[in-house]
Every structure is written in structure tokens, then in C-alpha cells.
Coordinates of C-alpha atoms in Angstrom, one line a residue:
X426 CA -36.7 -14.9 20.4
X427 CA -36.2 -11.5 19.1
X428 CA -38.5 -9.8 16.9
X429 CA -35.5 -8.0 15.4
X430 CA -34.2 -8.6 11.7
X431 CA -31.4 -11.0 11.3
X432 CA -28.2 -8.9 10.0
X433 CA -26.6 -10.6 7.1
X434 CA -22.6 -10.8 7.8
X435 CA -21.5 -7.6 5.8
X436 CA -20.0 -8.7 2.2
X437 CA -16.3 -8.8 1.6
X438 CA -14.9 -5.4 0.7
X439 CA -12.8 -5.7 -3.0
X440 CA -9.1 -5.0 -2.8
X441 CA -8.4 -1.8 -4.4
X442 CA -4.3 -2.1 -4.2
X443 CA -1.4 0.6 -4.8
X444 CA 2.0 0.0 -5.2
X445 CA 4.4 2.8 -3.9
X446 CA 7.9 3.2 -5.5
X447 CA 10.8 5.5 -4.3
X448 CA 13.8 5.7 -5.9
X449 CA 17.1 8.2 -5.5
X450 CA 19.0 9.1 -7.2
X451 CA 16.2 8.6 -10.3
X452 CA 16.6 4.7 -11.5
X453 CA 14.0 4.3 -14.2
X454 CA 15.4 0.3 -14.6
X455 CA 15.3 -0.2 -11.2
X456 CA 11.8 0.8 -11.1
X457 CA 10.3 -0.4 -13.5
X458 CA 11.9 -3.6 -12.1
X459 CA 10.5 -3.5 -8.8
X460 CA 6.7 -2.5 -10.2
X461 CA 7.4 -5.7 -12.0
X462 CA 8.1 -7.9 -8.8
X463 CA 5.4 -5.7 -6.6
X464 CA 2.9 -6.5 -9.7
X465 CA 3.9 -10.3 -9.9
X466 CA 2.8 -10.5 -5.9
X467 CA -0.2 -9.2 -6.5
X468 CA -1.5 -11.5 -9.2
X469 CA 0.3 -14.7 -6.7
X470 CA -2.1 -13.0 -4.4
X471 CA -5.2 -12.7 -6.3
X472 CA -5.1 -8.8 -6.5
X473 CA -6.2 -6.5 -9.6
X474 CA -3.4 -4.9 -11.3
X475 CA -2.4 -2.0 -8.6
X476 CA -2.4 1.6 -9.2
X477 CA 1.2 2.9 -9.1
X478 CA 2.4 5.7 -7.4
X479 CA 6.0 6.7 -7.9
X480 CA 8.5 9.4 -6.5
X481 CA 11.6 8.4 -9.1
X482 CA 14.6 10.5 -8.1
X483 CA 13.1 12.1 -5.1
X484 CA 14.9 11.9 -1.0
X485 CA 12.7 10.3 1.5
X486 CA 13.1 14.0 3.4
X487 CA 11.6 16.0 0.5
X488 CA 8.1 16.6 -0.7
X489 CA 7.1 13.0 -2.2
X490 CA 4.4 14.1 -4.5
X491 CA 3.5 10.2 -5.0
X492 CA 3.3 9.5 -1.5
X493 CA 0.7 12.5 -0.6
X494 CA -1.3 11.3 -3.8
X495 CA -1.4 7.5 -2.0
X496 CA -2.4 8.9 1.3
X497 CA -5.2 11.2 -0.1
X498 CA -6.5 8.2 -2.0
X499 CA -6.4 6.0 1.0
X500 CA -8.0 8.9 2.8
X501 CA -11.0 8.8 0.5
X502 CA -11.0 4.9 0.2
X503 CA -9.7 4.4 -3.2
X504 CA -7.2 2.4 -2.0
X505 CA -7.3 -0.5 1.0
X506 CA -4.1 -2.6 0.0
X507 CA -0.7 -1.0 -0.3
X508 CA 2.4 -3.2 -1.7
X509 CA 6.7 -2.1 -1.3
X510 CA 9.2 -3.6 -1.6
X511 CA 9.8 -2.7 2.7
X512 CA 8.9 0.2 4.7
X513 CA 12.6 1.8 3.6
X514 CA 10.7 3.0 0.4
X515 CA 8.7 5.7 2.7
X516 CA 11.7 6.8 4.7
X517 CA 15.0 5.6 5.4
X518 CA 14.6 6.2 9.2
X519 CA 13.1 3.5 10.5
X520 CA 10.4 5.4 12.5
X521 CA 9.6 7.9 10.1
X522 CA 8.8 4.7 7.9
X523 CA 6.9 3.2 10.6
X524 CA 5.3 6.2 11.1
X525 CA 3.8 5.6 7.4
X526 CA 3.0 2.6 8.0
X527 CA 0.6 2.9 11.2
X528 CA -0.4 5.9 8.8
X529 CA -1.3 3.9 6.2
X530 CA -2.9 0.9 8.4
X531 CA -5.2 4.1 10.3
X532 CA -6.7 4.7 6.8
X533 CA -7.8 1.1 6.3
X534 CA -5.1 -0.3 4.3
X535 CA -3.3 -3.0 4.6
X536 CA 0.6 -3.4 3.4
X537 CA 2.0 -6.1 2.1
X538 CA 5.6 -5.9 1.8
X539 CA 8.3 -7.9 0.3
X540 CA 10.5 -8.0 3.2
X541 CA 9.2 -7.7 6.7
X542 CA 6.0 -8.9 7.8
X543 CA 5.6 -11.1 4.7
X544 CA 2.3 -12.5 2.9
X545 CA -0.6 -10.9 3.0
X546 CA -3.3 -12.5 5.4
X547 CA -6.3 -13.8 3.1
X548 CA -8.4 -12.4 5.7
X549 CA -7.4 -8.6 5.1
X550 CA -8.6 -8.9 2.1
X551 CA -12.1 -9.6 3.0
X552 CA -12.1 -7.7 6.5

């Protein structure tokens, strides 16, 4: 037997969620609709209400202002669950998306999207 202190299993980390929300040309219904349906999936899923972070009326090849602001704050930890509607609302080529994706997944977040991969493991929640 070692003399060595048992570890205690670390304690689940809380979700901190995001939703991310790109629209063009600007829809402000169509918007507000999907934070709607992204924020309805969260509460299904036992999630706090999630930060939003919108780029209304803004190309998928420009600067997305919203997006950056995401990233920084999964950077720093702020946020470890991201939910869209499908990875089309990062880019609309498919490996530029992607490419936010695995981006978003290197940080320590999870996404949950609507179309895709969908529901959320319980376990990422907790890992």
C-alpha cells in the first residue's frame, strides 16, 4: 500500500454556454428566432441561459466581430459549451466551418448543434 494521498475524482466543471448567430443579409426576426430555438435547447439540456454573440448582417468572409469575441472568451475559459444552429453559421465553406469547429473543440468547448452531430453528450458537460 502506498503511503500517498488518495486523489479525489476532480469535481464536474459548470457549463458556461454561448450561442453564436450569423445572419446576412441583417434578419433581426430571424434571429431573434433562432436565439429562441438555441435558448429552448439549452434549458431541454439543463444549461444556464447562454451568452449570445451575434454578427447580424455580416458575410462569413468578413471580420465577424462576434465570432472573435466567442473565441477570445473560450480562449480565457469563459465559455466551455457553444450552441448553432450547424457549423454553416461560422462559414459557408464547409472546411472553413470545420475549421471553427476543431477551433472551438481545441479551446475546451464543446458544440452542440442543431443539425449535425446532434445532442449534447451528458458527459461533456461534466468532463
Amino acid at each position: 500500500m502506498s503511503d500517498r494521498p488518495l486523489r479525489s475524482p476532480r469535481p464536474p466543471r459548470p457549463a458556461r454556454p454561448a450561442l453564436y448567430l450569423r445572419c446576412y443579409p441583417a434578419d433581426a426576426a430571424g434571429l431573434e428566432y433562432q436565439r429562441a430555438v438555441l435558448e429552448r435547447l439549452a434549458r431541454q439540456r439543463g444549461l444556464p441561459v447562454p451568452a449570445a454573440f451575434l454578427d447580424d448582417g455580416v458575410r462569413s468572409g468578413d471580420r465577424r466581430p462576434a465570432l472573435e469575441r466567442l473565441l477570445e472568451r473560450a480562449g480565457q475559459g469563459w465559455v466551455n459549451v457553444v450552441l448553432v444552429p450547424g457549423p454553416f453559421v461560422f462559414s459557408l465553406d464547409d472546411r472553413s466551418a470545420r475549421a471553427t469547429v476543431r477551433r472551438l473543440e481545441a479551446l475546451g468547448c464543446t458544440v452542440l448543434e442543431l443539425t449535425g452531430r446532434g445532442a449534447l453528450p451528458l458527459h461533456a458537460l461534466t468532463a
